[in-house]
PDB file of C-alpha atoms in Angstrom:
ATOM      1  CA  UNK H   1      11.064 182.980 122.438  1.00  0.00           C
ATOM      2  CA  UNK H   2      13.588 180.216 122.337  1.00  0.00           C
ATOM      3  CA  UNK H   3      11.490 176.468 121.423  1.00  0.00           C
ATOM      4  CA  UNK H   4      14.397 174.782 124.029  1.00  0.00           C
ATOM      5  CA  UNK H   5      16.262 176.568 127.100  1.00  0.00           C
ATOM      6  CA  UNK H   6      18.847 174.800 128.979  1.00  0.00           C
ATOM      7  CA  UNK H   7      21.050 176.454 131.719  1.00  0.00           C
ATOM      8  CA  UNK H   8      24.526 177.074 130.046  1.00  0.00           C
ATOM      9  CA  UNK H   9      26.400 175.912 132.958  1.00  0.00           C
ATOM     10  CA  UNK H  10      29.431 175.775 133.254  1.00  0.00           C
ATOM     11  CA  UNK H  11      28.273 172.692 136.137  1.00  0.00           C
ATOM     12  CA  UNK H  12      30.501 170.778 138.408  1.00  0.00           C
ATOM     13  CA  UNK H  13      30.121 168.106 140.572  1.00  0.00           C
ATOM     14  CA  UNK H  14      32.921 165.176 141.942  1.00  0.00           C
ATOM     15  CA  UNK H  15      33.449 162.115 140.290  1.00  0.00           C
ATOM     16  CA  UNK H  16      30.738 160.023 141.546  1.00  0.00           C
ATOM     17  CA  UNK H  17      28.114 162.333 142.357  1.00  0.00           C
ATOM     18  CA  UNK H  18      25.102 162.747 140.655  1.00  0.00           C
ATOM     19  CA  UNK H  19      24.650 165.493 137.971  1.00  0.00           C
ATOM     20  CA  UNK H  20      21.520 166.872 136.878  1.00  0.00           C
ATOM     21  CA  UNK H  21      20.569 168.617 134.012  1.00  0.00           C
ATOM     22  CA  UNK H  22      17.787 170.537 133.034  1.00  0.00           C
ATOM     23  CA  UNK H  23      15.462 171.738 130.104  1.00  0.00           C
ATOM     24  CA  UNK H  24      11.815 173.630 129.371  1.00  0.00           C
ATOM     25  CA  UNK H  25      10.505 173.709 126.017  1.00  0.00           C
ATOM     26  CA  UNK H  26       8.027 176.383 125.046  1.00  0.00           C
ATOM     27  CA  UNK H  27       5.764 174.178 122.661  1.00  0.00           C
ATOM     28  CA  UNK H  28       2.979 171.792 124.059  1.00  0.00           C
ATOM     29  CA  UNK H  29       2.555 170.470 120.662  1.00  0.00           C
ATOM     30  CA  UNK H  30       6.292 169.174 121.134  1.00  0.00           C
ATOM     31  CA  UNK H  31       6.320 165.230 120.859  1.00  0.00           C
ATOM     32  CA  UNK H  32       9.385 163.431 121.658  1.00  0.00           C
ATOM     33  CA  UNK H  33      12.440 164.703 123.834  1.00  0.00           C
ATOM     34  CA  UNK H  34      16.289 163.566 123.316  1.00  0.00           C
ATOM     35  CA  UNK H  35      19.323 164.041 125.269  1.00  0.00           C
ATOM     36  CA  UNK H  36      22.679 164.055 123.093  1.00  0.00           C
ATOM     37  CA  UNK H  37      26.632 164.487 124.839  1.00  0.00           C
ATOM     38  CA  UNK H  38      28.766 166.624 122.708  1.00  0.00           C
ATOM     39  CA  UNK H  39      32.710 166.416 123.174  1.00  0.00           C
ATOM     40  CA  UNK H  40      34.692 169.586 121.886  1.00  0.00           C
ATOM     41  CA  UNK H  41      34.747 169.456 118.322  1.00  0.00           C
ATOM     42  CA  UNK H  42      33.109 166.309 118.069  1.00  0.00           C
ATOM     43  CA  UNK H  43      29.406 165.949 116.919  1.00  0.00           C
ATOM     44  CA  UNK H  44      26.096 165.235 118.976  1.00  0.00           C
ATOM     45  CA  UNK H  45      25.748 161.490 120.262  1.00  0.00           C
ATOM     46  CA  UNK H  46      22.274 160.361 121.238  1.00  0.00           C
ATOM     47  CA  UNK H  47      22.261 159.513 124.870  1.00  0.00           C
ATOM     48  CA  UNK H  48      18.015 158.892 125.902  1.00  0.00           C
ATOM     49  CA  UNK H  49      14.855 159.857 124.155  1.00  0.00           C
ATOM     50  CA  UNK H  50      11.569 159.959 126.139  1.00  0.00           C
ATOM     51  CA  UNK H  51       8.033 160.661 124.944  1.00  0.00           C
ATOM     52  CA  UNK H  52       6.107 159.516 127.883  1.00  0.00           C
ATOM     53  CA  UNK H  53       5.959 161.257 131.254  1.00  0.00           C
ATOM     54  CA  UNK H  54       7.834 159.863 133.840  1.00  0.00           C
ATOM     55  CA  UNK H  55      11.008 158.600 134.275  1.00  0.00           C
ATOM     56  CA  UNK H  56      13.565 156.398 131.818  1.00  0.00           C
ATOM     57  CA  UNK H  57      16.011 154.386 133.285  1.00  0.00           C
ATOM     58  CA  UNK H  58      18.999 153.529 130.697  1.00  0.00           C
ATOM     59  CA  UNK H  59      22.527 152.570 133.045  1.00  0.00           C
ATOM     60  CA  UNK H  60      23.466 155.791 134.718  1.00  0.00           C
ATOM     61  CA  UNK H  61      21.553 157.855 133.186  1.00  0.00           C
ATOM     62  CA  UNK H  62      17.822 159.062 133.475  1.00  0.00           C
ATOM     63  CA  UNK H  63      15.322 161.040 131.938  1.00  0.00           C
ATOM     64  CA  UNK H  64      11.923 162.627 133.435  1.00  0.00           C
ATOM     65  CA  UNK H  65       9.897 163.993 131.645  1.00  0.00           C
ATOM     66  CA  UNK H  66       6.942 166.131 132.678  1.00  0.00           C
ATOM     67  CA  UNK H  67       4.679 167.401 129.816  1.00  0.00           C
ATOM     68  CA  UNK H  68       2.497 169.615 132.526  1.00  0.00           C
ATOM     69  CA  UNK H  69       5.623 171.931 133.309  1.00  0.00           C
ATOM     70  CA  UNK H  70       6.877 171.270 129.765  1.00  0.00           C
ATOM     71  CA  UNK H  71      10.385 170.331 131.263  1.00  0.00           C
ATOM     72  CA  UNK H  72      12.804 167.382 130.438  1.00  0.00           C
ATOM     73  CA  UNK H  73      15.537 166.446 132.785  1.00  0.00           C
ATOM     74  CA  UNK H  74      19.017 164.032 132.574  1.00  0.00           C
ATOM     75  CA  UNK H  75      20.417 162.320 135.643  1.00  0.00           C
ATOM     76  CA  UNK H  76      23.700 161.056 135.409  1.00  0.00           C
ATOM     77  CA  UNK H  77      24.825 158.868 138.677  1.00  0.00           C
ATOM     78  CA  UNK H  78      28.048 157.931 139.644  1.00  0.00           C
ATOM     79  CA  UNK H  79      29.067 160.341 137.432  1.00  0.00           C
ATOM     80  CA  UNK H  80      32.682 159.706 135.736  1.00  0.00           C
ATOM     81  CA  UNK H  81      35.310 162.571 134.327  1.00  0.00           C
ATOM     82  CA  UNK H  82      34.531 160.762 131.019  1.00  0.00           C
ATOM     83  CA  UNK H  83      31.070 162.112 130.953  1.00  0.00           C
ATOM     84  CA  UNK H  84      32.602 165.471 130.796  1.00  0.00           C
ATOM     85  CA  UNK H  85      30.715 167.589 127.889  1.00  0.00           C
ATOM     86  CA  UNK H  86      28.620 169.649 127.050  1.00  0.00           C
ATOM     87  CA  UNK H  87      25.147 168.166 127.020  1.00  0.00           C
ATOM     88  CA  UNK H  88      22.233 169.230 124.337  1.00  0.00           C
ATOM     89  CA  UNK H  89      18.338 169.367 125.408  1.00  0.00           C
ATOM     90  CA  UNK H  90      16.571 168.708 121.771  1.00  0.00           C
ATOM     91  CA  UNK H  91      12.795 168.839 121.123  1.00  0.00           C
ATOM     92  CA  UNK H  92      11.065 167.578 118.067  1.00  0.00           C
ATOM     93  CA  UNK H  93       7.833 169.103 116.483  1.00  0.00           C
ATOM     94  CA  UNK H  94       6.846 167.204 113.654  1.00  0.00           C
ATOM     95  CA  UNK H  95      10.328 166.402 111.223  1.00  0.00           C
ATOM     96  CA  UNK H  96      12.124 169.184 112.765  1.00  0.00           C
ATOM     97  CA  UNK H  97      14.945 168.924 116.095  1.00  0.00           C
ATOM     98  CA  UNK H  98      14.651 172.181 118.164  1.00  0.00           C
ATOM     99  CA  UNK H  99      18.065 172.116 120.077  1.00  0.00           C
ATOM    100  CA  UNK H 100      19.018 173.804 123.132  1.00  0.00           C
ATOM    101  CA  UNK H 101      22.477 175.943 123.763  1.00  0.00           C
ATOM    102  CA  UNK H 102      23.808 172.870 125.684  1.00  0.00           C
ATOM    103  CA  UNK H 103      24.896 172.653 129.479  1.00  0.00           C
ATOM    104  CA  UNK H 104      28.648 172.303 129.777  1.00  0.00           C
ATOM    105  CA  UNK H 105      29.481 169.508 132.655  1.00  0.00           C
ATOM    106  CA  UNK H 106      32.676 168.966 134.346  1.00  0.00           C
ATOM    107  CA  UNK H 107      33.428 166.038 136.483  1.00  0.00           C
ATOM    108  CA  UNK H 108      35.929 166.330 139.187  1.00  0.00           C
ATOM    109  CA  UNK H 109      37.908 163.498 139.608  1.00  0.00           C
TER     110      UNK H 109
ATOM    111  CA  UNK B   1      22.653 151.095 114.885  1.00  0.00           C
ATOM    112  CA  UNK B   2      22.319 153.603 111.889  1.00  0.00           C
ATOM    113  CA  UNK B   3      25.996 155.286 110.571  1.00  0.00           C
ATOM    114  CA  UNK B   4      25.773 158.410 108.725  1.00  0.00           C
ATOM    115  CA  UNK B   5      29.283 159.205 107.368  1.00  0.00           C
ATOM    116  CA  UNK B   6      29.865 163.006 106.491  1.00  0.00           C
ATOM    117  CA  UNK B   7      33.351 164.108 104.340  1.00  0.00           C
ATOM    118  CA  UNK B   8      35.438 165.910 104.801  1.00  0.00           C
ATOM    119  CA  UNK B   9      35.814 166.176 108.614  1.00  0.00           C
ATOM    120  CA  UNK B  10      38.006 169.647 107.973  1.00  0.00           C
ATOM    121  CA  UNK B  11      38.210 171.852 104.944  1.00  0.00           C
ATOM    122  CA  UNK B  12      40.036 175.143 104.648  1.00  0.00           C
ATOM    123  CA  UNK B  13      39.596 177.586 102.032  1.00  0.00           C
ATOM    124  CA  UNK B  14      39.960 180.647 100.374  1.00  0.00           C
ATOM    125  CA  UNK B  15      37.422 183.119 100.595  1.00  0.00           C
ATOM    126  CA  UNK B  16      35.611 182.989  97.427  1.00  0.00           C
ATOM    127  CA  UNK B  17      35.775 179.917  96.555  1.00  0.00           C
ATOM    128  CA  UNK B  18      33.084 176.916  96.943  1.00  0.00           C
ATOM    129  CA  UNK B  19      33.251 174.094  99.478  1.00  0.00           C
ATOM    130  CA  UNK B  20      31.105 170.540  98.783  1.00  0.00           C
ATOM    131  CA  UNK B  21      30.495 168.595 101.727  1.00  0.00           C
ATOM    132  CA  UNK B  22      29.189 164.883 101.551  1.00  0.00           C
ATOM    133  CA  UNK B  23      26.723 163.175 103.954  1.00  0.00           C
ATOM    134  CA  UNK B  24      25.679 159.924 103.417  1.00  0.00           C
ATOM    135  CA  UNK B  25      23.963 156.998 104.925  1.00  0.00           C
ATOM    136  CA  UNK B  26      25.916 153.821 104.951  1.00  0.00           C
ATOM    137  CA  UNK B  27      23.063 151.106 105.726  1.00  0.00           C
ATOM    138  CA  UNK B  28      19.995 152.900 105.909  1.00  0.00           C
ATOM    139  CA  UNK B  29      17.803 154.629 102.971  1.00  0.00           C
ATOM    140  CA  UNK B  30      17.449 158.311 104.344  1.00  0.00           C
ATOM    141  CA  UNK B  31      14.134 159.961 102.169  1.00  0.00           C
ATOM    142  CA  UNK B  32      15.074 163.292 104.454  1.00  0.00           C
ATOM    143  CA  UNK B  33      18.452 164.642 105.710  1.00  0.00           C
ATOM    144  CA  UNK B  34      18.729 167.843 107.433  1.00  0.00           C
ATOM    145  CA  UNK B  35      21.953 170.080 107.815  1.00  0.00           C
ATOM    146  CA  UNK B  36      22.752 171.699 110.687  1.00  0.00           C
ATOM    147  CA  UNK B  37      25.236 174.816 111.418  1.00  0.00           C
ATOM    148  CA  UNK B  38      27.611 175.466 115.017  1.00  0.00           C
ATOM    149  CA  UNK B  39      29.404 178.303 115.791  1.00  0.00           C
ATOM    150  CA  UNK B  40      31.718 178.439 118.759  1.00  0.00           C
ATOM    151  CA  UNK B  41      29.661 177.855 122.097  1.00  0.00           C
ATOM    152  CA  UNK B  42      26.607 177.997 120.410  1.00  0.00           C
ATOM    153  CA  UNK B  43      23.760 175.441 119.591  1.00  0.00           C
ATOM    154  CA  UNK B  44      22.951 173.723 117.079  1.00  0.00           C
ATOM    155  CA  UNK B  45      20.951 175.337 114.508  1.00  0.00           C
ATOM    156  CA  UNK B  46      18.881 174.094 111.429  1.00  0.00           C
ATOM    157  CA  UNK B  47      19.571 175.285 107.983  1.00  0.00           C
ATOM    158  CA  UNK B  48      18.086 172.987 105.918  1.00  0.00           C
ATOM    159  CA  UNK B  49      16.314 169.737 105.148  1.00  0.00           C
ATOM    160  CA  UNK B  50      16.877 167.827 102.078  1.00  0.00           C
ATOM    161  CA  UNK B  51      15.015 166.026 100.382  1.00  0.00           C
ATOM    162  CA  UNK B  52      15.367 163.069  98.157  1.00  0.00           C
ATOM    163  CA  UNK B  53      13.830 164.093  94.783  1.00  0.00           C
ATOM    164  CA  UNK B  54      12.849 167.153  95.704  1.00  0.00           C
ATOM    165  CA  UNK B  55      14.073 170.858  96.744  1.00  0.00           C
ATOM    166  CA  UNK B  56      15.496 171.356  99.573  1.00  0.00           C
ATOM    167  CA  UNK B  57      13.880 173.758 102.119  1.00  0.00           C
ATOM    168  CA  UNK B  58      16.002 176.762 103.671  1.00  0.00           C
ATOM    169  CA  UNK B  59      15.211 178.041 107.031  1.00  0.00           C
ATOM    170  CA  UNK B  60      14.376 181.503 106.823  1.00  0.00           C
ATOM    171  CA  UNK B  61      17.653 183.555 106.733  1.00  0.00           C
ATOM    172  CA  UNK B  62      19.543 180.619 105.191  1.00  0.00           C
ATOM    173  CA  UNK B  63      20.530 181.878 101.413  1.00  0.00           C
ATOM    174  CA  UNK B  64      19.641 178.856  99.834  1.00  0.00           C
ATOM    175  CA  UNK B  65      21.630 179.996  96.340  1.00  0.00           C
ATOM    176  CA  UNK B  66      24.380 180.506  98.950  1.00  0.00           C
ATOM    177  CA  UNK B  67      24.192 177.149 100.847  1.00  0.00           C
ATOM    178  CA  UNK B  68      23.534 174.557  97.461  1.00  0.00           C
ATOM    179  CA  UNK B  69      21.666 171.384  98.516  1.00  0.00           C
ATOM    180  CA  UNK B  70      21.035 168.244  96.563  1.00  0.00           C
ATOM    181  CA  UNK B  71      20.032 165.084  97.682  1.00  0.00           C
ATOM    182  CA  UNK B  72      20.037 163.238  94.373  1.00  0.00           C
ATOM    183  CA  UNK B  73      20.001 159.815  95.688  1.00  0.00           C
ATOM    184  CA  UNK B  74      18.592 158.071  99.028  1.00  0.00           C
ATOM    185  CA  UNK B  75      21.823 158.093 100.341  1.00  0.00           C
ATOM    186  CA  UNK B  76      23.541 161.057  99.615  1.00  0.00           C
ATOM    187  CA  UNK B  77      23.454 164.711 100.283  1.00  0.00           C
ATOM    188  CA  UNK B  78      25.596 166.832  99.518  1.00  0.00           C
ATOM    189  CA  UNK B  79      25.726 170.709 100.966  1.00  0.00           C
ATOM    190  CA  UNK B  80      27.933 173.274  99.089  1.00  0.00           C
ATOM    191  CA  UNK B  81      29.070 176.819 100.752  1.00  0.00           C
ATOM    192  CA  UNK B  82      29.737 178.802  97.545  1.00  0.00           C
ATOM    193  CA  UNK B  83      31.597 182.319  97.482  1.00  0.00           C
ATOM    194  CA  UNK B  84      32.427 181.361 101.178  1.00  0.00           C
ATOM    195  CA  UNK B  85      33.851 184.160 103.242  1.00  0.00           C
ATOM    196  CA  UNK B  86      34.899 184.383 106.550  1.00  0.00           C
ATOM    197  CA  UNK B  87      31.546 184.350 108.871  1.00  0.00           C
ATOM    198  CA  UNK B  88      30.827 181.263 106.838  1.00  0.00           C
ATOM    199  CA  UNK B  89      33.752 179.409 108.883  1.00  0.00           C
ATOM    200  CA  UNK B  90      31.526 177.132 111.616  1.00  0.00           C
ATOM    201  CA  UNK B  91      30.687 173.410 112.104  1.00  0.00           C
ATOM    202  CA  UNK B  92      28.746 171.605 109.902  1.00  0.00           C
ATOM    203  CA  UNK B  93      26.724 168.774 110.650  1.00  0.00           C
ATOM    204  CA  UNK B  94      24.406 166.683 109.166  1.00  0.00           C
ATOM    205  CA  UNK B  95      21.880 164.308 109.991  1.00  0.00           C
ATOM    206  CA  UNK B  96      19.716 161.478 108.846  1.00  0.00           C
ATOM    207  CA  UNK B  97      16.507 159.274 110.036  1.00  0.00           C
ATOM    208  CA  UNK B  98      16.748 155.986 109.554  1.00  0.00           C
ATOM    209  CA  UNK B  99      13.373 154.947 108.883  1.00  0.00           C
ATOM    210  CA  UNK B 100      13.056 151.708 110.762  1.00  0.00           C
ATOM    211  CA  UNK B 101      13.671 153.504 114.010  1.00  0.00           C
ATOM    212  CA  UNK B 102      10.929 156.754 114.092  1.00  0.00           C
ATOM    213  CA  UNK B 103      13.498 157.877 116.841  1.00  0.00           C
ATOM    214  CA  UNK B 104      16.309 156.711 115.497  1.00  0.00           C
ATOM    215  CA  UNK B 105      18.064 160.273 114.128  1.00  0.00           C
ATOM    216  CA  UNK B 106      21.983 159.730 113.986  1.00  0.00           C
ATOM    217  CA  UNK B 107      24.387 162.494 112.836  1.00  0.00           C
ATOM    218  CA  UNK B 108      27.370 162.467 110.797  1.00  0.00           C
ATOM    219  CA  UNK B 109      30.877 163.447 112.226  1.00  0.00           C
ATOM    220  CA  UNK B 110      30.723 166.915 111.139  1.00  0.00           C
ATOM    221  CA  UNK B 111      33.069 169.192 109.293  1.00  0.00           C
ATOM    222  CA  UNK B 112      34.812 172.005 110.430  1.00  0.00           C
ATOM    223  CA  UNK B 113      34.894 174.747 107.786  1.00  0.00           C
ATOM    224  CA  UNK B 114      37.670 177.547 107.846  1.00  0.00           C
ATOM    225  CA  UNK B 115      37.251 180.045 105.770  1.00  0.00           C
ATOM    226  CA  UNK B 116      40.191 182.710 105.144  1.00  0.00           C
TER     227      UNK B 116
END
């Protein structure tokens, strides 16, 4: 069983709508959730962490988190063809990251 | 913020042969730096974490006389591919912690091994 699942996408949505993306984990022990963007052959950039349920608000972007369903989202508004990539769910358990395969997102402009 | 720098960014060789890639952590004393692997469309995956001082430990199914790892100083690790053949060819990444942010995990630029 995977520790992170993410829809691989690929999603679209037009420039200016708002894109959501979407992640479970498997392990309740899991502590700390972190979004990263990914551009083709570039490495992982750290967009939001979030530890404690609810929502965190960070300029366009948001994270929810809800520990009960063990799922972590990302909100992107007014989203921008600059935020197209491919978009990594990570979990960490103790030291260790637990990454997801990544949801690729295109925006339309 | 944190700035871990990782050389070189792209490295072919021949099969056979060894490949030593650098990470290192510019303003920031990194005790721990893990190493991470990426094939094509794939995620991320841990094969290592190094450790200043210390071995390093290998995931299981990570060869860990095949992927060398020394972290001999509290800003430097250093990962070497040795008799590297063709399914070694992937994106390698590392990654530190700086230790005054608990969430503050930054990753180097990567390198893109070819292997032929």
């Amino acid at each position: 069983q995977k520790e992170v699942e993410q829809n691989s996408g690929p999603l679209s949505v037009p420039e200016g709508a708002i894109a959501s993306l979407n992640c479970t984990y498997s392990d309740r022990g899991s502590q700390s959730f972190f979004w990263y963007r990914q551009y083709s052959g570039k490495s992982p950039e750290l967009i939001m962490f979030i530890y404690s349920n609810g929502d965190k608000e960070d300029g366009r972007f948001t994270a929810q988190l809800n520990k009960a369903s063990q799922y972590v989202s990302l909100l992107i508004r007014d989203s921008q063809p600059s935020d197209s990539a491919t978009y990594l769910c990570a979990v960490n358990i103790g030291n260790q990251f637990y990454f997801g395969t990544g949801t690729s997102l295109t925006v339309i402009p | 913020g944190a700035v871990v720098s990782q050389h070189p960014s792209w490295v072919i060789c021949k099969s056979g042969t060894s490949v030593k890639i650098e990470c290192r952590s510019l303003d920031f004393q990194a005790t721990t730096m893990f190493w991470y692997r990426q094939f094509p469309k794939q995620s991320l995956m841990l094969m290592a974490t190094s450790n200043e001082g210390s071995k390093a430990t290998h995931e299981q199914g990570v060869e860990k006389d095949k992927f060398l790892i020394n972290h001999a100083s509290l800003t430097l690790s250093t990962l070497t591919v040795t008799s590297a053949h063709p399914e070694d060819s992937s994106f390698y990444i590392c990654s530190a912690r700086d230790p005054r942010d608990f969430y503050g995990y930054t990753f180097g630029s990567g390198t893109r091994l070819t292997v032929v």
